[in-house]
Coordinates of C-alpha atoms (C1' of nucleotides) in Angstrom, one line a residue:
Chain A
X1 CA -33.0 16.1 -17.4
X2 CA -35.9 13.8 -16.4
X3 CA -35.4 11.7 -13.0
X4 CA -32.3 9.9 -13.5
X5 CA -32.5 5.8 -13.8
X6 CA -30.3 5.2 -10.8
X7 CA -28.2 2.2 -10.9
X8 CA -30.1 -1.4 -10.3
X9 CA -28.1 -3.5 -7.0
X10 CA -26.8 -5.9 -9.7
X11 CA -25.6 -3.3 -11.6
X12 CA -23.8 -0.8 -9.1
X13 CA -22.0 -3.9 -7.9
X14 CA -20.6 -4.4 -11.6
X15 CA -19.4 -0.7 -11.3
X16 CA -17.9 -0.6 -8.6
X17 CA -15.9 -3.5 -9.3
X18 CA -14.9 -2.2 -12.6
X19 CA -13.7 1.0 -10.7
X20 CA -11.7 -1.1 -8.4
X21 CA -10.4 -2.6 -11.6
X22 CA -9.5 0.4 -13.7
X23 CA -7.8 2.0 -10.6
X24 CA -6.5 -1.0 -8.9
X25 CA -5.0 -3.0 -12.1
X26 CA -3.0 -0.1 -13.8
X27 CA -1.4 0.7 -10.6
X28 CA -0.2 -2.7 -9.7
X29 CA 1.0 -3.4 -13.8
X30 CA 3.0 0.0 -13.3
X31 CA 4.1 -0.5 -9.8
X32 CA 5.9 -3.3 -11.2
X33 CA 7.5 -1.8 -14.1
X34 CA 8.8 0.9 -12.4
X35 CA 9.9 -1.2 -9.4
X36 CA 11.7 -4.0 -11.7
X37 CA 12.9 -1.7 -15.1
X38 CA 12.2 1.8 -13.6
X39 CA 9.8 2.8 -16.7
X40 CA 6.8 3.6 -16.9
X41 CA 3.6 1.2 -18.0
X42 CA 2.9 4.4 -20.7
X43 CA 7.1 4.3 -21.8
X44 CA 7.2 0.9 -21.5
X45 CA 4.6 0.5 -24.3
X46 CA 5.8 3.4 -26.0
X47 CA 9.4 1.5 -26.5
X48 CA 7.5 -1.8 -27.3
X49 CA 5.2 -0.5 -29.7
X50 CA 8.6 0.6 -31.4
X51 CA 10.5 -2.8 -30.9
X52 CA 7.7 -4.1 -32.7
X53 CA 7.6 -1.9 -35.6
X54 CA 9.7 -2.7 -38.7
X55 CA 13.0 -0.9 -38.8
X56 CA 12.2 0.0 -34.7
X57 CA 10.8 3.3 -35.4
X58 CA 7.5 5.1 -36.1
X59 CA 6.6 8.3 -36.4
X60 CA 5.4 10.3 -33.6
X61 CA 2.0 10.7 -34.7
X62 CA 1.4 7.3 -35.1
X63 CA 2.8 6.3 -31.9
X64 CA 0.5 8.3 -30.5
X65 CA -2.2 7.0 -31.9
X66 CA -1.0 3.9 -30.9
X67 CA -0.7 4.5 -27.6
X68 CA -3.8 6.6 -26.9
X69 CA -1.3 9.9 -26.1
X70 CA -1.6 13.3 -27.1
X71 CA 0.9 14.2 -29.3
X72 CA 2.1 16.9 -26.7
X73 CA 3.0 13.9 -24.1
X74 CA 4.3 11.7 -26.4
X75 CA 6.9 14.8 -27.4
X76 CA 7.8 15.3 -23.8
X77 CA 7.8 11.2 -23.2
X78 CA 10.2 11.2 -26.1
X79 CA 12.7 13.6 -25.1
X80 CA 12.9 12.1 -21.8
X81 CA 13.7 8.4 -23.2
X82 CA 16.2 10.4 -25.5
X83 CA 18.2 11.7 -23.1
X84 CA 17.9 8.3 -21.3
X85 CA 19.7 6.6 -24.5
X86 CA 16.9 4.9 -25.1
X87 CA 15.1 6.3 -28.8
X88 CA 16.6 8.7 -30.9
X89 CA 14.9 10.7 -33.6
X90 CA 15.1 10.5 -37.1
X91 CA 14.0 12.5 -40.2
X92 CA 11.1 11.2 -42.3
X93 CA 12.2 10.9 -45.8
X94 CA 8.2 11.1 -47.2
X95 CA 7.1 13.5 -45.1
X96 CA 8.9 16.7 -43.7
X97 CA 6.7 17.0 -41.1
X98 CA 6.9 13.6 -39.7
X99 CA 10.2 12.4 -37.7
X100 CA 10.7 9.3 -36.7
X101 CA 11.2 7.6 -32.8
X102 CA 13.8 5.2 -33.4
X103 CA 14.6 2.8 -31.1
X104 CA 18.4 2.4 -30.0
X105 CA 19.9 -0.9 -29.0
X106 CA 19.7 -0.1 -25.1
X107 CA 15.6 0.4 -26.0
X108 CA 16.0 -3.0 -27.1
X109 CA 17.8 -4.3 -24.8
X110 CA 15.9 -3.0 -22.4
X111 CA 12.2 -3.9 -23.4
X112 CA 13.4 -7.4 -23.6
X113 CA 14.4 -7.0 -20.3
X114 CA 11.2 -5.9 -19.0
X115 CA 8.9 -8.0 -20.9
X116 CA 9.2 -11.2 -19.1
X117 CA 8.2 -9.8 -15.6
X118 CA 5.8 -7.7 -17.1
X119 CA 3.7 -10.6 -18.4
X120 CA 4.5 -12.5 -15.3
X121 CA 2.6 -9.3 -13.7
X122 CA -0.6 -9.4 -16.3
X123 CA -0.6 -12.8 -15.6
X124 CA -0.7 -12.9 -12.1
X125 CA -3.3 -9.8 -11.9
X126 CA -5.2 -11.1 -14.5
X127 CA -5.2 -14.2 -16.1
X128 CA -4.3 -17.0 -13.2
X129 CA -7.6 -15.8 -11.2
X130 CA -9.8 -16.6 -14.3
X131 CA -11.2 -19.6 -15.9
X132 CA -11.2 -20.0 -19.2
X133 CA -15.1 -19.1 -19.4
X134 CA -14.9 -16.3 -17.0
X135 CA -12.3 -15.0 -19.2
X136 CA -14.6 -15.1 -22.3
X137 CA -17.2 -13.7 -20.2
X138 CA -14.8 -10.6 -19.3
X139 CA -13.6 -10.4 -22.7
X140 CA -17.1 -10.2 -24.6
X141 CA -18.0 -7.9 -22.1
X142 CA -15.6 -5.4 -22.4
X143 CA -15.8 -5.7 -26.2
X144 CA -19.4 -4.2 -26.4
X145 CA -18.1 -1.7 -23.7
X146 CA -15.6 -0.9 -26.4
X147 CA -17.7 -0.3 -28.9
X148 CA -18.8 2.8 -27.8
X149 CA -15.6 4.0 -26.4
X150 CA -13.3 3.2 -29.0
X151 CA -15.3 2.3 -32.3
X152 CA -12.6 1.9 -34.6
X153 CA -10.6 -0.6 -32.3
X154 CA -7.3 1.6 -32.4
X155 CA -6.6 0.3 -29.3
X156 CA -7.1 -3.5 -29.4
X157 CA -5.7 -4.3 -32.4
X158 CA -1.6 -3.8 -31.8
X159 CA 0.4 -6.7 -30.6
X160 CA 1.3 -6.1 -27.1
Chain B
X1 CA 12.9 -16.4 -14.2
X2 CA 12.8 -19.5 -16.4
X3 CA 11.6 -18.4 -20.1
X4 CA 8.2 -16.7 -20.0
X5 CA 4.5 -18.1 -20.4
X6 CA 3.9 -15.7 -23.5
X7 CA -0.1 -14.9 -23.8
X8 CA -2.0 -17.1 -26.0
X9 CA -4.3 -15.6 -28.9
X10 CA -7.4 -15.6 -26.8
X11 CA -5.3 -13.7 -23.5
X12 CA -4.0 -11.3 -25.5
X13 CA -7.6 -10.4 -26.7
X14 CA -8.6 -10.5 -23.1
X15 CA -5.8 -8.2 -21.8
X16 CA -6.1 -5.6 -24.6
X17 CA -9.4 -5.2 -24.0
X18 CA -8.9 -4.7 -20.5
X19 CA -6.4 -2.7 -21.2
X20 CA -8.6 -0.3 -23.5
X21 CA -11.1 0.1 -21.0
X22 CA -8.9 1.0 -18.1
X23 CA -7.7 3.8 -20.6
X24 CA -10.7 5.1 -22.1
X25 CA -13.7 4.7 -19.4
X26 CA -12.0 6.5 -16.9
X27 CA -11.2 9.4 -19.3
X28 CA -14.8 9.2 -20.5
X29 CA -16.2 9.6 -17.1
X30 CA -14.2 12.0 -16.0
X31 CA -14.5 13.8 -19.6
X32 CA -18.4 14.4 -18.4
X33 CA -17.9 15.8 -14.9
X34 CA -15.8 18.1 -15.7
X35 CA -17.8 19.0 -18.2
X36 CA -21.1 19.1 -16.7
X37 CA -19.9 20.0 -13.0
X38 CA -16.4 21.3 -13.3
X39 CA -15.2 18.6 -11.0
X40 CA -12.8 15.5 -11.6
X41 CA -13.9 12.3 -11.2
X42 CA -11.9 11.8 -8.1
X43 CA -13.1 15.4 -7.1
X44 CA -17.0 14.0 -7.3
X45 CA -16.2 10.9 -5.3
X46 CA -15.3 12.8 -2.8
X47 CA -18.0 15.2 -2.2
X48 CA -19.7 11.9 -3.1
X49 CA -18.8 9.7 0.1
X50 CA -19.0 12.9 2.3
X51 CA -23.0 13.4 1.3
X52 CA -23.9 9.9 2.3
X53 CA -21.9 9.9 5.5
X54 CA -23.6 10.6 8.9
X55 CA -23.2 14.1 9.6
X56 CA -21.9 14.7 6.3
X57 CA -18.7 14.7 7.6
X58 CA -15.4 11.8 7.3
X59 CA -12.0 11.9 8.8
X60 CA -9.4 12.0 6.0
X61 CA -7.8 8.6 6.9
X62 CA -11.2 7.2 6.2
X63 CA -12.0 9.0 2.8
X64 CA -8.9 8.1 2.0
X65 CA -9.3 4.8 2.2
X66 CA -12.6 4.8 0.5
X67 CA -11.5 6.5 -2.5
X68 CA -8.1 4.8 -2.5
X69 CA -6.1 7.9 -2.3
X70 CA -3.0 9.1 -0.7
X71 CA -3.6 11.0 2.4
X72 CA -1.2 13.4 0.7
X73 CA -3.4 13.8 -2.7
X74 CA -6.3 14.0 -0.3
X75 CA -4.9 17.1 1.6
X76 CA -4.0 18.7 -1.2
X77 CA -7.6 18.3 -2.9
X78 CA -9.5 18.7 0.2
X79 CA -7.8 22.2 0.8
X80 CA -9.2 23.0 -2.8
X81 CA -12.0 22.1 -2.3
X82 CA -12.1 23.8 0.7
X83 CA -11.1 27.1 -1.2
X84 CA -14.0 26.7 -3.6
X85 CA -16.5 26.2 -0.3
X86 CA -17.7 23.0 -0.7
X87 CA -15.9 21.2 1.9
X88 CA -14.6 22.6 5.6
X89 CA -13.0 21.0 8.1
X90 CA -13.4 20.1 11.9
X91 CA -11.7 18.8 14.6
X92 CA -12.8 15.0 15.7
X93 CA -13.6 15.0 19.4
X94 CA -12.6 11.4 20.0
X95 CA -9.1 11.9 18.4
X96 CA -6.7 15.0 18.0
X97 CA -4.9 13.6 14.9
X98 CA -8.1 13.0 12.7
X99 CA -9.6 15.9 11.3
X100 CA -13.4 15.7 9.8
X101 CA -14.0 16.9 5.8
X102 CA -17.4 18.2 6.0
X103 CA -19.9 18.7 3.0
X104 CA -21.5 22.3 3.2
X105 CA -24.7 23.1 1.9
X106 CA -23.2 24.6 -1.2
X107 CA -21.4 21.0 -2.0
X108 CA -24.4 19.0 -1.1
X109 CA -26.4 20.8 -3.9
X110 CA -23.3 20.4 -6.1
X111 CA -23.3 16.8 -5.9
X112 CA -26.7 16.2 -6.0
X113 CA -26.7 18.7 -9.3
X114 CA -23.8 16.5 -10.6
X115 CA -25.2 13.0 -9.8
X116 CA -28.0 12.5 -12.5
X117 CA -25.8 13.1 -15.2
X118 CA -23.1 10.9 -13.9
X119 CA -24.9 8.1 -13.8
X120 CA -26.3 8.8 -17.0
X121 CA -22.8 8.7 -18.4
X122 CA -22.4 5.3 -16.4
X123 CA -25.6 3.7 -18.4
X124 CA -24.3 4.8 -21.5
X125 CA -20.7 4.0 -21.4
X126 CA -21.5 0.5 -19.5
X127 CA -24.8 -0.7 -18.9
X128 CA -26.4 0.2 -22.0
X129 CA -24.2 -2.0 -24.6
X130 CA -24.4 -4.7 -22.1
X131 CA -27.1 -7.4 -21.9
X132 CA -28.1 -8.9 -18.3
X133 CA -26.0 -12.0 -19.0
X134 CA -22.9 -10.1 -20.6
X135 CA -23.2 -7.4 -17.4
X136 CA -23.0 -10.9 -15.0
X137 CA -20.0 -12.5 -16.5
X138 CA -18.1 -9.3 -16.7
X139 CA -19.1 -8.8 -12.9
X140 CA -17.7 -12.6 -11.9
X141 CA -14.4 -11.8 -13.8
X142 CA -13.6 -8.7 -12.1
X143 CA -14.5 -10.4 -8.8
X144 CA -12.1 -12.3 -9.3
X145 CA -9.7 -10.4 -10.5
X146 CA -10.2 -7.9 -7.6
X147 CA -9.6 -11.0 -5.4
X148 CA -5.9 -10.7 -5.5
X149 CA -6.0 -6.9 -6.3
X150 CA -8.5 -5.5 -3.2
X151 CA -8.7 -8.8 -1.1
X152 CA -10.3 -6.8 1.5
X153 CA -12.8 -5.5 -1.0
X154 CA -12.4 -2.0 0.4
X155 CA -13.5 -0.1 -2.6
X156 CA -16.5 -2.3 -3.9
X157 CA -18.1 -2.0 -0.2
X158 CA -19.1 1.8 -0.3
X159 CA -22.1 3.2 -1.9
X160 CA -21.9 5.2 -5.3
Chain C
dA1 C1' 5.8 9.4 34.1
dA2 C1' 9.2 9.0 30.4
dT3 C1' 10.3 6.9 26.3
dC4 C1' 9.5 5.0 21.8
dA5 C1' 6.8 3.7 18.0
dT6 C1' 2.8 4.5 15.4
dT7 C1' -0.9 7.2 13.3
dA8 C1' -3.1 11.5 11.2
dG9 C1' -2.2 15.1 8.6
dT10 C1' 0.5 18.9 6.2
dT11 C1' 3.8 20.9 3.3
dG12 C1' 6.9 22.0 -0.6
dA13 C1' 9.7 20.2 -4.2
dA14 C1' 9.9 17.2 -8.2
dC15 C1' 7.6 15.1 -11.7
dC16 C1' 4.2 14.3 -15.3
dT17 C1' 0.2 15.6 -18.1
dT18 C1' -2.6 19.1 -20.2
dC19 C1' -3.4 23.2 -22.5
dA20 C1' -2.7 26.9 -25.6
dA21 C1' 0.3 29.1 -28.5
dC22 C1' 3.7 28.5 -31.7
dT23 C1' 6.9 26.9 -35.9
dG24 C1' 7.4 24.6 -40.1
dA25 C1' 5.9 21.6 -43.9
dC26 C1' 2.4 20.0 -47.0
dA27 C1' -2.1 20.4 -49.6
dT28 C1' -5.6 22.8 -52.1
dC29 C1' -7.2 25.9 -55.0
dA30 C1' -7.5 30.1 -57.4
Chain D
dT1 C1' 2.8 31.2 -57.5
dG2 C1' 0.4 32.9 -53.9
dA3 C1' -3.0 32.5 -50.3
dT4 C1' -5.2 29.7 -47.1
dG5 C1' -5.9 25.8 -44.4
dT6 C1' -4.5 21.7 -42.3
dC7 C1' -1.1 18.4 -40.3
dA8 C1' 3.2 17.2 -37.4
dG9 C1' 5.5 18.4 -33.7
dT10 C1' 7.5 21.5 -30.0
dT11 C1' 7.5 24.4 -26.1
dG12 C1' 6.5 26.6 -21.7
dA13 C1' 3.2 27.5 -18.2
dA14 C1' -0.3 25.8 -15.3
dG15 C1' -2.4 22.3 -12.6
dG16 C1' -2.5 17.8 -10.1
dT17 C1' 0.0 13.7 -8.0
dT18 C1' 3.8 11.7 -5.7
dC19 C1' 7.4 11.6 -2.6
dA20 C1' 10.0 12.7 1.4
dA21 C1' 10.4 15.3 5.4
dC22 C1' 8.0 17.2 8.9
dT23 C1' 4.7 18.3 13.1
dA24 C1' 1.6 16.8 16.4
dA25 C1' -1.2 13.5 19.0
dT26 C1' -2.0 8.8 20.6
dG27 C1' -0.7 4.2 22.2
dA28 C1' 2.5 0.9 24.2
dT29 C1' 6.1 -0.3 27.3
dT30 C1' 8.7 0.1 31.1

DNA sequence: AATCATTAGTTGAACCTTCAACTGACATCA
DNA sequence: TGATGTCAGTTGAAGGTTCAACTAATGATT
């Protein structure tokens, strides 16, 4: 390793605010999920991704994917909403390796409880301090940063 | 709460974005620290703040605060890395409740062995896919943003 | 000086994620 | 059809964070 380029003033002040960001903003979005639904922001998108999919159930694998988890979390993650009433599991009739996370009528009900305040939340964190241009400036901005972190855009293109 | 303000097209972009970054940069950073130096990102920050203090040394309360942690977590991990010799403590003169973390010789060389190729990681993951002018209006978003989420702008004060 | 509240820090249990090892099902190819 | 490799998922242990309860020292109030 040659002298390192240390970081420019303009540029360590853009870090450390998107520290702040990545430590400060997930912690307030899940502060209010568990407060107001008790979940999780990681089972909270975990049951919505489901409520979203057609017949309320995808297989584990692709949840994962889906939700940037391991497939060893999502197994434990899974278990845990089961016994909570919340998904239940079901066979894969293409595959015999795959099973299905299915997502029971108290899921349902209770994503659709959540969503409202959980929005409220983004929006409150997010979206009511920005202008319209400073949020295209954001968002451009953390697309190029994407396309080294997440080339294939797994993550950005699911409905929310 | 009255029906919800649902995100428009352009928010949603925005937000999932925002949301991949907070996911994946984090994980990427702390993917090369640990390893490069065997330490965690929150680990590094640590020994980090403690080598540019005076005396190399800070009183928990106040690392806490700097590295937004827990004084709880920060027990925990200051007793490990107390273990591994890289921190030690001592007793504040002014106050008998504070106790000082102090950087030893052998953690000073650690952090200076760890720091090139953490900011190396930084340039990649950020500053090199972003131009000048994309790197500016991502810095005025999260400004904001941290507005509501850090008024006091506690962690964007501190040097890297 | 005695009391009461607050601040600094520690500790152990509970909880969650990670990691590695494992089972079972499918695919490939001889 | 048998052997081998890969994919889907599970499990239990290990490691880190959180939470609540605790000790000890300081500050404030009388």
């Amino acid at each position: 390793m040659t002298t390192p380029r240390w970081l420019s003033d303009d540029e360590l002040t853009a870090w450390l605010r998107l520290r702040a960001v990545t430590m400060l903003l997930p912690a307030a979005i899940d502060g209010q999920l568990k407060r107001d639904s008790g979940l999780t922001e990681f089972e909270y998108y975990v049951l919505a991704m489901l409520s979203d999919a057609s017949d309320r159930r995808l297989t584990l694998s692709d949840l994962a994917s889906r939700t940037n988890s391991s497939l060893s979390r999502l197994s434990h993650v899974v278990r845990r909403l089961g016994e909570a009433g919340w998904v239940t599991k079901a066979t894969c009739p293409d595959d015999g390796r795959s099973t299905f996370a299915v997502l029971t009528d108290a899921g349902m009900a209770l994503v659709e409880s959540a969503a409202p305040g959980h929005v409220e939340e983004v929006r409150r964190r997010v979206f009511d301090t920005l202008s319209d241009a400073e949020r295209e400036g954001l968002s451009v901005a953390l697309e190029r940063i994407l396309s080294t972190l997440d080339p294939a855009h797994h993550l950005t293109r699911d409905i929310d």
